[in-house]
Amino acid sequence: MTILDAFDRMMEHTARRIAQRSSRRGILARLGTALVGGAVLPLLPVDKTRAKLAHASEFAKTAQTTDPTKCNYWRHCASDGYLCSCCGGTVNVCPPGTYASPTSWIGTCINPDDGQAYLIAYQDCCGKDSCGMCFCLGTEGEMPSYRPELNNDIVWCFGAPSMVYHCSSQVLIGKA
Amino acid sequence: MTILDAFDRMMEHTARRIAQRSSRRGILARLGTALVGGAVLPLLPVDKTRAKLAHASEFAKTAQTTDPTKCNYWRHCASDGYLCSCCGGTVNVCPPGTYASPTSWIGTCINPDDGQAYLIAYQDCCGKDSCGMCFCLGTEGEMPSYRPELNNDIVWCFGAPSMVYHCSSQVLIGKA
Amino acid sequence: MRVYAMRFALLSIGAWLSGALVEAWAQPATPIPAQMPPQAALPTQEDHPTAVLPEPSPRWIYVLEPVFPYLVASKMWILDGDDLSIKGMVNGGYLPNAVLSHDKSRFWIAETYWSRGSRGTRTDVVTAWDTKTLDPLGEVILPNGRFLVVPKKHNATLSHDGRYLFSFNMDPAFSLSVVDVNEMKYLGELDTQGCSLAFATGTNSVASICPDGRFVHLTFDASGKLTKTELSEPWFDSQNDPVFEHAAVHRPSKRAFFISYDGWVYPVTLDGMPKVGERWKLQGPGDEEWRPGGWQLAAFHAASNRLFVTMHKGGKWTHKQAGDEVWVFDVAAKKRVHRLPLDHHSPTIAVSQDEKPLLFALTETAILMSYDTTTWQKKAERSALGISPWLLYTFGE
Amino acid sequence: MRVYAMRFALLSIGAWLSGALVEAWAQPATPIPAQMPPQAALPTQEDHPTAVLPEPSPRWIYVLEPVFPYLVASKMWILDGDDLSIKGMVNGGYLPNAVLSHDKSRFWIAETYWSRGSRGTRTDVVTAWDTKTLDPLGEVILPNGRFLVVPKKHNATLSHDGRYLFSFNMDPAFSLSVVDVNEMKYLGELDTQGCSLAFATGTNSVASICPDGRFVHLTFDASGKLTKTELSEPWFDSQNDPVFEHAAVHRPSKRAFFISYDGWVYPVTLDGMPKVGERWKLQGPGDEEWRPGGWQLAAFHAASNRLFVTMHKGGKWTHKQAGDEVWVFDVAAKKRVHRLPLDHHSPTIAVSQDEKPLLFALTETAILMSYDTTTWQKKAERSALGISPWLLYTFGE
């Protein structure tokens, strides 16, 4: 899988860099543990999303699939911020004059219509100061910022032409 | 009086400038009317403050002289904005890190303790964004901005090192 | 990595859509370093484009919010007037003024920035915005600054041909900065002789209000050089009954209505040297307790000859008190034709210029209301439109 | 004119009081043109000086407000903790972090600006402020930027000797920017190997938390060059029970308490490579429904060995829910000693470090409360402290 490849490459890259910069003993040995030991596996995205399904159902109990301008819309289970759907955009269209971020953190939400879990990319729309409409705070599966790929406090505008947060999109990736 | 001198000088200066830049006929004649005709006298500050005394008493009816953090403090009869008294300053001390403006518009308030009318200089404290505490809007004797010396919407930071409005002072000039 | 490449392709389209000029403004797109968490760039099933608006409707309402007490962070909201849904927004600087183009392609915001938010180096600019993409198209520096005041509509306006933008300046010398918005070029300052605000009177002329109740009328040439300065006779009593700054102005018909603290209406034709018609009074017999008041307190619908004014019960010096009712006048008959009690008292109103106009009323508590002026029914109400929306604009006014 | 001369003399004194360095920041004082309305500069009977604060009290509370949704206009409020009166405030940039000095003479704000508010050229800086005059004393540019995130306290901190300020950066490469605040000089970046946040562990060392539940510990030399990178063993389960970022840290005693979503307390000594003590749990028998949660959810009073944590009733993934109570623990006995029900539920708390400490609780609705921890009585409550105050700081913590 592409993503696992990418993750492996990142870890290898990190390992090489630690090796280059740190005392040869100790660090590399410790990092070796991190790479081959039990600790690394739970970090893999597929495992992670699976681990969260049980919890995601709490939000889904009262979720609806008709009005994306409400906090209980099914895709918003872990969205944090102002809904682009209230700001001149939709769940996957950025408001006029803003930039769709190519990066995001990832949540897992259950669509109550089919009971299936889906991966949602919480990509921000960027380049204007906060929209300020329809603030929603979903925290299903949300982790502290030292786990950035699962944190919703971060300005997810990396790779966009501006790092100014405007509103939060909820873009469908696919089934979890 | 110094102020009348200053005012006269300003009017003369304006007249000269109009004369220099405009067609000789017409403008100068019209302006002559403005300078010597009836229209100019009501503009003089002493006349103006006297004219307003009758109205200022409306505010004074419910004014108090003990708590400058309340909108009905006697000096606030025509203050517009955030009271410096609520922002780390007092009626005549600017909050830390702000600049006392050397300029202001002028209001006339009655001190209910002695029933006397006083001129109040509504000098702003400048250099930080709005304090935001204790907003009061007094409008006794307040005029549109084309009469700037009697308007309270203007950022009265002219002559200060910054034109950013922080809060409103109410500095005593003397008896009206 | 393939994933990143896909995302950047999408981004490039976005940048192209938003117009080449934007590039000069934006940070260069930064490549996503390999250390990014890999989930961050998972391919999505859905596209994620940026919306583009159609040509503005005359029934859209543009709401300028200076943002008290966070004045360095102003916004302009764009809403559909019928349901008050948000179409989009743009950011502005300190104590901004907005000007809408005649052809609906642009609006401009005259605004002030400091290099460190509220401190550092000051820069005054007129920024041009595309009305469809809501992208900034460029800016013109105002070297002599701007009038910094709680935003008033008539601090900035456009000449009759839509070419020159006038931005009033009191630094504290009184002048109008002239910007050629076709060329996006600053032309210079017109000395207003101590008079204030800007009311366009032609292609190359503009008027201001003087402290003694006159107009000053300024004519300039294509280079922005003042060629003529005229003073009118005093036409209102600026000492005892001044006119509100927020005259109801309708640019296409060159008509304006100035309203005094006491309720006198001064009809003015803004075509060359302003011509002031016979004044008449808002209040009739039995209306003695009522006064006009608020902020942007008057609006004029040209096609139906209707003037709308916010009214409240109050004594002298209550000129900033919000209106409990909107009174509607036939300006030909000089007669009130309707009284509209407002659900929430409002200092500011506007009216759309289409055939069945919407009346908008804005409260001091960030509530915007939209009324159908054919039925006088409320069509929509929206609360929490920011924290301090202040001025209303419509295209065609 | 004499009047103007007097005013400028006064102004000069103000400028002198506020410190020479300010000059570099401020606009040059502009002479008041003759066209200014003459009343504008009437001589006043009273002086109009600028207040200067005494040395900060440990009972003062510093409140950082990022200002949602006007994030380019942040503020830091300074209040007297006993009566919650305002002592003053300063402005900040986008998503700021604050750091208070050890010697009470300074605080710093790491912040981000754009040349046109929310667009244009980005600049990241650490700005130094004088705690008495509340004047900016200078700034250091952060060439590699800052981590832009809803403000978290441990995004920035100070080395044990108070000389190096660490500002976490995810651009999205992970590093700590090091600023020598004595010299007001940027030294460079320390690579955190994908780990986040900053916990000072000495004069020349700092730790971050890694995604897999380890510390990375970084040592650097006087030039800011990384000399050693160490990784700890994983000390918490980052997959199933992560620790909150807002550990309660007390710098003078080098003690910290990390709290997990489920309520485990990990005592950590921040002196060289972090040493993690035996964990213990906040909830005892009968407390099963309760969880820690909020934002800045924990505070530690070192002299009395007391740990304060905001608690609410809720299930898994309610980690950001505000606390209905503050639970107080004796960390030596690992035992709860008090439950304080809050008048308004609060995600954020802080405690003063004096002998009879004040406990501060801040709500999501801009209410700040101050409690006497000797009597558990509420001393003061203040509503409308801006619109979105977020983080609390005290000197000596």
Short mmCIF file of C-alpha atoms in Angstrom, two decimals, chain D:
data_model
loop_
_atom_site.label_atom_id
_atom_site.label_comp_id
_atom_site.label_asym_id
_atom_site.label_seq_id
_atom_site.Cartn_x
_atom_site.Cartn_y
_atom_site.Cartn_z
CA MET D 1 1.80 77.72 19.06
CA ARG D 2 2.26 77.54 22.79
CA VAL D 3 -0.51 75.05 23.24
CA TYR D 4 1.10 72.52 20.95
CA ALA D 5 4.50 73.01 22.50
CA MET D 6 3.11 72.16 25.94
CA ARG D 7 1.52 69.03 24.66
CA PHE D 8 4.68 67.84 23.02
CA ALA D 9 6.65 68.38 26.19
CA LEU D 10 4.23 66.06 27.94
CA LEU D 11 4.46 63.56 25.14
CA SER D 12 8.25 63.53 25.39
CA ILE D 13 8.06 62.59 29.04
CA GLY D 14 5.72 59.76 28.15
CA ALA D 15 8.12 58.54 25.51
CA TRP D 16 10.98 58.72 27.97
CA LEU D 17 9.07 56.78 30.60
CA SER D 18 8.20 54.08 28.15
CA GLY D 19 11.83 53.37 27.38
CA ALA D 20 14.16 54.29 24.59
CA LEU D 21 13.76 51.03 22.70
CA VAL D 22 10.17 51.82 21.96
CA GLU D 23 11.25 54.51 19.61
CA ALA D 24 12.32 51.97 17.07
CA TRP D 25 8.76 50.62 16.98
CA ALA D 26 6.63 53.66 17.06
CA GLN D 27 5.73 55.90 14.19
CA PRO D 28 7.71 59.11 14.47
CA ALA D 29 5.62 61.67 16.32
CA THR D 30 3.93 63.80 13.70
CA PRO D 31 3.65 67.53 14.27
CA ILE D 32 0.03 68.63 14.48
CA PRO D 33 -0.73 70.61 11.35
CA ALA D 34 -2.18 74.07 11.70
CA GLN D 35 -5.42 72.93 10.12
CA MET D 36 -6.28 70.84 13.20
CA PRO D 37 -9.44 72.14 14.84
CA PRO D 38 -8.12 74.49 17.51
CA GLN D 39 -10.16 72.92 20.31
CA ALA D 40 -8.30 69.70 19.68
CA ALA D 41 -5.28 70.95 21.58
CA LEU D 42 -6.82 72.97 24.41
CA PRO D 43 -4.51 72.97 27.43
CA THR D 44 -5.78 70.64 30.15
CA GLN D 45 -5.82 71.33 33.86
CA GLU D 46 -4.80 67.78 34.66
CA ASP D 47 -1.70 65.92 33.60
CA HIS D 48 -2.28 62.93 31.32
CA PRO D 49 0.58 60.52 31.96
CA THR D 50 0.87 56.80 31.21
CA ALA D 51 0.69 54.26 34.02
CA VAL D 52 3.69 52.08 34.86
CA LEU D 53 3.13 48.84 36.74
CA PRO D 54 5.08 47.66 39.77
CA GLU D 55 6.99 44.38 39.57
CA PRO D 56 4.43 41.65 38.78
CA SER D 57 2.89 39.96 41.78
CA PRO D 58 2.82 36.15 41.85
CA ARG D 59 -0.94 36.61 42.37
CA TRP D 60 -1.40 38.35 39.02
CA ILE D 61 -2.91 36.29 36.26
CA TYR D 62 -1.85 36.56 32.61
CA VAL D 63 -4.59 35.54 30.20
CA LEU D 64 -3.76 34.79 26.58
CA GLU D 65 -6.64 35.35 24.17
CA PRO D 66 -6.14 34.07 20.63
CA VAL D 67 -9.49 35.69 19.72
CA PHE D 68 -11.67 33.24 17.87
CA PRO D 69 -12.71 33.93 15.15
CA TYR D 70 -10.49 37.00 14.74
CA LEU D 71 -7.22 35.16 15.10
CA VAL D 72 -5.00 37.91 13.70
CA ALA D 73 -5.94 40.14 16.66
CA SER D 74 -4.80 38.25 19.75
CA LYS D 75 -4.37 39.85 23.18
CA MET D 76 -2.81 39.07 26.51
CA TRP D 77 -4.65 40.46 29.53
CA ILE D 78 -2.99 41.08 32.88
CA LEU D 79 -5.25 41.02 35.93
CA ASP D 80 -4.91 41.29 39.64
CA GLY D 81 -5.77 37.79 40.85
CA ASP D 82 -7.50 38.93 44.04
CA ASP D 83 -10.16 41.19 42.53
CA LEU D 84 -9.66 40.42 38.81
CA SER D 85 -9.23 44.10 37.96
CA ILE D 86 -7.38 44.80 34.72
CA LYS D 87 -3.76 45.91 35.14
CA GLY D 88 -3.16 46.21 31.41
CA MET D 89 -2.89 44.28 28.17
CA VAL D 90 -0.73 43.78 25.12
CA ASN D 91 -1.54 42.76 21.55
CA GLY D 92 -0.21 39.67 19.86
CA GLY D 93 -0.21 38.09 16.43
CA TYR D 94 -1.67 34.90 14.96
CA LEU D 95 -2.01 31.91 17.34
CA PRO D 96 0.51 33.25 19.85
CA ASN D 97 2.41 31.53 22.61
CA ALA D 98 3.52 33.39 25.72
CA VAL D 99 6.54 32.73 27.92
CA LEU D 100 7.11 34.47 31.28
CA SER D 101 10.65 35.20 32.44
CA HIS D 102 12.13 33.77 35.63
CA ASP D 103 13.13 37.20 36.94
CA LYS D 104 9.74 38.89 36.31
CA SER D 105 11.29 41.61 34.13
CA ARG D 106 10.03 40.32 30.80
CA PHE D 107 7.59 38.19 28.97
CA TRP D 108 7.85 37.06 25.39
CA ILE D 109 5.24 36.33 22.79
CA ALA D 110 5.99 34.02 19.88
CA GLU D 111 3.62 35.14 17.17
CA THR D 112 2.96 35.32 13.44
CA TYR D 113 2.02 38.29 11.29
CA TRP D 114 1.10 38.83 7.68
CA SER D 115 1.88 42.14 6.02
CA ARG D 116 -1.81 42.64 5.16
CA GLY D 117 -3.51 41.19 8.20
CA SER D 118 -4.33 37.70 6.98
CA ARG D 119 -2.55 37.83 3.64
CA GLY D 120 0.73 39.01 2.14
CA THR D 121 4.16 38.24 3.52
CA ARG D 122 4.36 36.06 6.64
CA THR D 123 6.70 36.95 9.49
CA ASP D 124 7.21 34.85 12.63
CA VAL D 125 8.75 36.62 15.60
CA VAL D 126 9.44 36.37 19.30
CA THR D 127 8.62 39.76 20.80
CA ALA D 128 10.00 40.83 24.17
CA TRP D 129 7.81 42.91 26.49
CA ASP D 130 8.67 44.87 29.61
CA THR D 131 6.44 43.63 32.44
CA LYS D 132 6.22 47.10 34.06
CA THR D 133 5.79 49.45 31.11
CA LEU D 134 4.08 46.91 28.83
CA ASP D 135 6.17 48.29 26.00
CA PRO D 136 7.65 46.03 23.32
CA LEU D 137 11.43 45.95 23.77
CA GLY D 138 12.42 44.23 20.57
CA GLU D 139 11.83 41.18 18.46
CA VAL D 140 13.68 38.20 17.03
CA ILE D 141 12.64 36.80 13.67
CA LEU D 142 11.98 33.05 13.54
CA PRO D 143 13.14 32.26 10.00
CA ASN D 144 11.72 28.72 10.02
CA GLY D 145 8.33 29.74 11.36
CA ARG D 146 6.26 28.38 14.22
CA PHE D 147 3.78 25.62 14.89
CA LEU D 148 0.38 27.11 14.03
CA VAL D 149 -2.13 25.45 16.30
CA VAL D 150 -4.80 26.47 18.79
CA PRO D 151 -2.48 27.87 21.50
CA LYS D 152 -0.99 25.31 23.87
CA LYS D 153 1.24 26.32 26.73
CA HIS D 154 4.04 23.88 26.04
CA ASN D 155 4.60 25.04 22.48
CA ALA D 156 7.11 27.48 23.91
CA THR D 157 9.19 27.57 27.08
CA LEU D 158 12.40 28.82 28.64
CA SER D 159 15.58 26.99 29.65
CA HIS D 160 16.29 26.58 33.37
CA ASP D 161 18.64 29.54 33.44
CA GLY D 162 16.11 31.69 31.60
CA ARG D 163 18.41 32.35 28.66
CA TYR D 164 17.03 30.20 25.84
CA LEU D 165 13.49 30.34 24.57
CA PHE D 166 12.30 27.24 22.74
CA SER D 167 9.52 27.64 20.19
CA PHE D 168 8.12 24.44 18.74
CA ASN D 169 7.88 24.33 14.99
CA MET D 170 6.05 21.97 12.64
CA ASP D 171 6.44 23.44 9.19
CA PRO D 172 5.73 20.46 8.87
CA ALA D 173 9.25 19.33 9.73
CA PHE D 174 9.49 19.00 13.52
CA SER D 175 11.98 21.17 15.36
CA LEU D 176 12.50 23.59 18.21
CA SER D 177 13.60 27.11 17.31
CA VAL D 178 16.09 28.38 19.89
CA VAL D 179 16.25 32.08 20.74
CA ASP D 180 18.84 33.56 23.08
CA VAL D 181 16.62 36.08 24.89
CA ASN D 182 19.56 37.77 26.62
CA GLU D 183 21.11 38.66 23.29
CA MET D 184 17.73 38.71 21.48
CA LYS D 185 19.23 36.47 18.82
CA TYR D 186 17.95 33.45 16.90
CA LEU D 187 20.37 30.53 17.28
CA GLY D 188 18.82 27.86 15.06
CA GLU D 189 16.65 24.77 15.05
CA LEU D 190 16.92 21.59 17.08
CA ASP D 191 15.57 18.58 15.18
CA THR D 192 13.07 16.81 17.44
CA GLN D 193 12.93 13.67 15.28
CA GLY D 194 9.20 13.96 14.75
CA CYS D 195 8.50 14.65 18.44
CA SER D 196 6.52 17.66 19.68
CA LEU D 197 6.27 20.40 22.32
CA ALA D 198 8.99 21.78 24.59
CA PHE D 199 9.80 20.88 28.21
CA ALA D 200 13.01 22.46 29.45
CA THR D 201 15.25 20.05 31.30
CA GLY D 202 18.29 22.23 32.04
CA THR D 203 20.33 25.18 30.91
CA ASN D 204 21.18 23.61 27.58
CA SER D 205 18.63 20.86 27.16
CA VAL D 206 15.00 20.32 26.36
CA ALA D 207 12.63 17.39 25.85
CA SER D 208 9.74 16.70 23.47
CA ILE D 209 7.04 14.03 23.39
CA CYS D 210 7.17 11.45 20.61
CA PRO D 211 4.23 9.85 18.81
CA ASP D 212 5.06 6.47 20.33
CA GLY D 213 5.03 7.65 23.93
CA ARG D 214 8.73 8.36 24.43
CA PHE D 215 10.63 11.50 25.29
CA VAL D 216 13.27 12.74 22.95
CA HIS D 217 15.91 14.67 24.90
CA LEU D 218 18.03 17.25 23.11
CA THR D 219 21.24 18.85 24.36
CA PHE D 220 22.84 21.78 22.57
CA ASP D 221 25.88 24.02 22.91
CA ALA D 222 26.15 27.79 23.32
CA SER D 223 25.90 28.31 19.57
CA GLY D 224 22.57 26.45 19.50
CA LYS D 225 24.08 23.39 17.84
CA LEU D 226 22.59 20.05 18.79
CA THR D 227 25.20 17.97 20.62
CA LYS D 228 23.18 15.00 21.83
CA THR D 229 19.83 13.36 20.99
CA GLU D 230 18.50 10.72 23.37
CA LEU D 231 15.29 8.72 23.25
CA SER D 232 13.63 7.40 26.38
CA GLU D 233 11.73 4.16 26.58
CA PRO D 234 8.00 4.57 25.93
CA TRP D 235 6.52 5.61 29.26
CA PHE D 236 2.84 5.83 28.32
CA ASP D 237 0.54 4.08 25.87
CA SER D 238 0.18 6.67 23.10
CA GLN D 239 -2.28 4.52 21.23
CA ASN D 240 -4.82 3.65 23.90
CA ASP D 241 -4.31 6.23 26.64
CA PRO D 242 -2.30 9.26 25.53
CA VAL D 243 -1.23 11.96 27.97
CA PHE D 244 -2.65 15.44 27.60
CA GLU D 245 -0.25 18.03 26.20
CA HIS D 246 -1.05 20.34 29.09
CA ALA D 247 1.09 18.76 31.75
CA ALA D 248 1.26 20.74 35.00
CA VAL D 249 4.86 21.98 34.99
CA HIS D 250 6.60 23.83 37.81
CA ARG D 251 9.88 25.11 36.47
CA PRO D 252 11.66 26.14 39.68
CA SER D 253 11.28 22.68 41.22
CA LYS D 254 11.75 20.93 37.85
CA ARG D 255 8.63 18.86 38.53
CA ALA D 256 5.91 18.02 36.05
CA PHE D 257 2.75 15.92 36.11
CA PHE D 258 1.46 14.45 32.88
CA ILE D 259 -2.14 13.23 32.96
CA SER D 260 -3.63 10.69 30.59
CA TYR D 261 -7.07 10.67 28.98
CA ASP D 262 -8.09 7.89 31.37
CA GLY D 263 -6.77 9.71 34.44
CA TRP D 264 -3.31 8.28 35.10
CA VAL D 265 -0.80 10.72 36.57
CA TYR D 266 2.82 10.39 35.46
CA PRO D 267 5.17 12.38 37.73
CA VAL D 268 8.21 13.51 35.76
CA THR D 269 11.41 15.21 36.86
CA LEU D 270 12.64 17.66 34.26
CA ASP D 271 16.31 17.75 35.21
CA GLY D 272 18.42 16.35 32.41
CA MET D 273 16.91 13.33 30.68
CA PRO D 274 13.33 13.27 32.01
CA LYS D 275 12.76 10.70 34.76
CA VAL D 276 9.26 9.29 34.96
CA GLY D 277 8.08 8.18 38.41
CA GLU D 278 5.47 5.61 39.29
CA ARG D 279 2.09 6.44 37.85
CA TRP D 280 -1.04 6.72 39.94
CA LYS D 281 -4.68 7.34 39.16
CA LEU D 282 -6.86 10.38 39.76
CA GLN D 283 -10.05 8.39 40.17
CA GLY D 284 -10.62 6.16 43.16
CA PRO D 285 -13.45 3.77 43.95
CA GLY D 286 -16.80 5.36 43.06
CA ASP D 287 -15.20 7.87 40.65
CA GLU D 288 -15.63 5.65 37.58
CA GLU D 289 -17.83 8.14 35.75
CA TRP D 290 -15.32 10.96 36.12
CA ARG D 291 -12.57 11.92 33.69
CA PRO D 292 -9.98 14.65 33.38
CA GLY D 293 -10.61 16.99 30.45
CA GLY D 294 -10.61 20.46 28.98
CA TRP D 295 -7.62 22.37 27.71
CA GLN D 296 -5.09 23.63 30.25
CA LEU D 297 -6.53 21.08 32.62
CA ALA D 298 -3.88 20.77 35.33
CA ALA D 299 -1.86 23.02 37.63
CA PHE D 300 0.69 22.25 40.35
CA HIS D 301 1.42 24.24 43.49
CA ALA D 302 4.94 23.20 44.41
CA ALA D 303 5.20 24.50 47.99
CA SER D 304 2.15 22.54 49.13
CA ASN D 305 2.63 19.59 46.77
CA ARG D 306 -0.89 20.04 45.45
CA LEU D 307 -2.03 19.05 41.96
CA PHE D 308 -5.25 20.57 40.57
CA VAL D 309 -7.14 18.89 37.72
CA THR D 310 -10.43 19.77 35.97
CA MET D 311 -12.81 16.80 36.01
CA HIS D 312 -16.12 16.02 34.34
CA LYS D 313 -18.45 13.06 33.98
CA GLY D 314 -18.13 11.56 30.53
CA GLY D 315 -17.11 8.61 28.40
CA LYS D 316 -14.19 8.00 26.12
CA TRP D 317 -13.28 10.80 23.66
CA THR D 318 -14.65 13.50 25.96
CA HIS D 319 -11.10 14.67 26.64
CA LYS D 320 -11.88 18.24 25.60
CA GLN D 321 -14.98 18.57 27.75
CA ALA D 322 -14.71 21.35 30.32
CA GLY D 323 -14.43 20.48 34.01
CA ASP D 324 -17.40 20.72 36.36
CA GLU D 325 -15.13 20.29 39.35
CA VAL D 326 -11.50 20.83 40.20
CA TRP D 327 -10.02 17.92 42.06
CA VAL D 328 -7.09 18.66 44.33
CA PHE D 329 -4.48 16.02 45.10
CA ASP D 330 -1.61 15.68 47.52
CA VAL D 331 0.99 14.26 45.14
CA ALA D 332 3.14 12.87 47.95
CA ALA D 333 0.28 10.84 49.36
CA LYS D 334 -1.21 10.39 45.84
CA LYS D 335 -4.54 11.15 47.45
CA ARG D 336 -7.38 13.52 46.67
CA VAL D 337 -7.71 16.18 49.36
CA HIS D 338 -10.53 18.33 47.97
CA ARG D 339 -13.26 18.55 45.35
CA LEU D 340 -14.19 22.05 44.27
CA PRO D 341 -17.41 22.34 42.26
CA LEU D 342 -17.01 25.23 39.80
CA ASP D 343 -19.76 27.83 39.36
CA HIS D 344 -19.16 27.64 35.61
CA HIS D 345 -17.55 24.66 33.92
CA SER D 346 -14.03 25.43 32.84
CA PRO D 347 -11.54 23.78 30.50
CA THR D 348 -8.60 25.77 31.87
CA ILE D 349 -7.12 26.38 35.31
CA ALA D 350 -3.98 27.85 36.87
CA VAL D 351 -2.67 28.34 40.38
CA SER D 352 -0.51 31.10 41.85
CA GLN D 353 2.77 30.02 43.46
CA ASP D 354 2.60 32.13 46.62
CA GLU D 355 1.95 30.71 50.10
CA LYS D 356 -1.83 31.03 50.09
CA PRO D 357 -2.42 30.34 46.45
CA LEU D 358 -5.27 31.46 44.26
CA LEU D 359 -6.86 29.00 41.90
CA PHE D 360 -8.03 30.47 38.60
CA ALA D 361 -10.62 28.83 36.38
CA LEU D 362 -11.48 30.08 32.90
CA THR D 363 -14.62 29.15 31.00
CA GLU D 364 -15.25 28.77 27.27
CA THR D 365 -17.58 31.76 27.58
CA ALA D 366 -14.92 34.26 28.71
CA ILE D 367 -15.62 34.10 32.44
CA LEU D 368 -12.60 34.09 34.75
CA MET D 369 -12.99 33.01 38.38
CA SER D 370 -10.55 33.31 41.25
CA TYR D 371 -10.75 31.00 44.30
CA ASP D 372 -8.92 31.17 47.60
CA THR D 373 -7.44 27.68 48.07
CA THR D 374 -7.18 28.08 51.83
CA THR D 375 -10.93 28.64 52.27
CA TRP D 376 -12.18 27.38 48.86
CA GLN D 377 -14.29 30.52 48.67
CA LYS D 378 -14.63 32.35 45.38
CA LYS D 379 -12.81 35.67 45.64
CA ALA D 380 -13.83 37.23 42.32
CA GLU D 381 -15.49 36.51 39.03
CA ARG D 382 -15.21 38.51 35.83
CA SER D 383 -17.26 37.93 32.71
CA ALA D 384 -16.64 39.25 29.19
CA LEU D 385 -12.86 39.02 29.43
CA GLY D 386 -12.61 39.42 25.69
CA ILE D 387 -14.47 36.82 23.65
CA SER D 388 -12.19 33.76 23.79
CA PRO D 389 -9.53 33.87 26.52
CA TRP D 390 -7.67 30.59 26.33
CA LEU D 391 -4.53 30.09 28.40
CA LEU D 392 -3.48 31.19 31.89
CA TYR D 393 0.01 32.02 33.13
CA THR D 394 1.39 33.11 36.50
CA PHE D 395 4.88 34.27 37.42
CA GLY D 396 6.82 31.70 39.37
CA GLU D 397 5.07 28.66 37.96
#
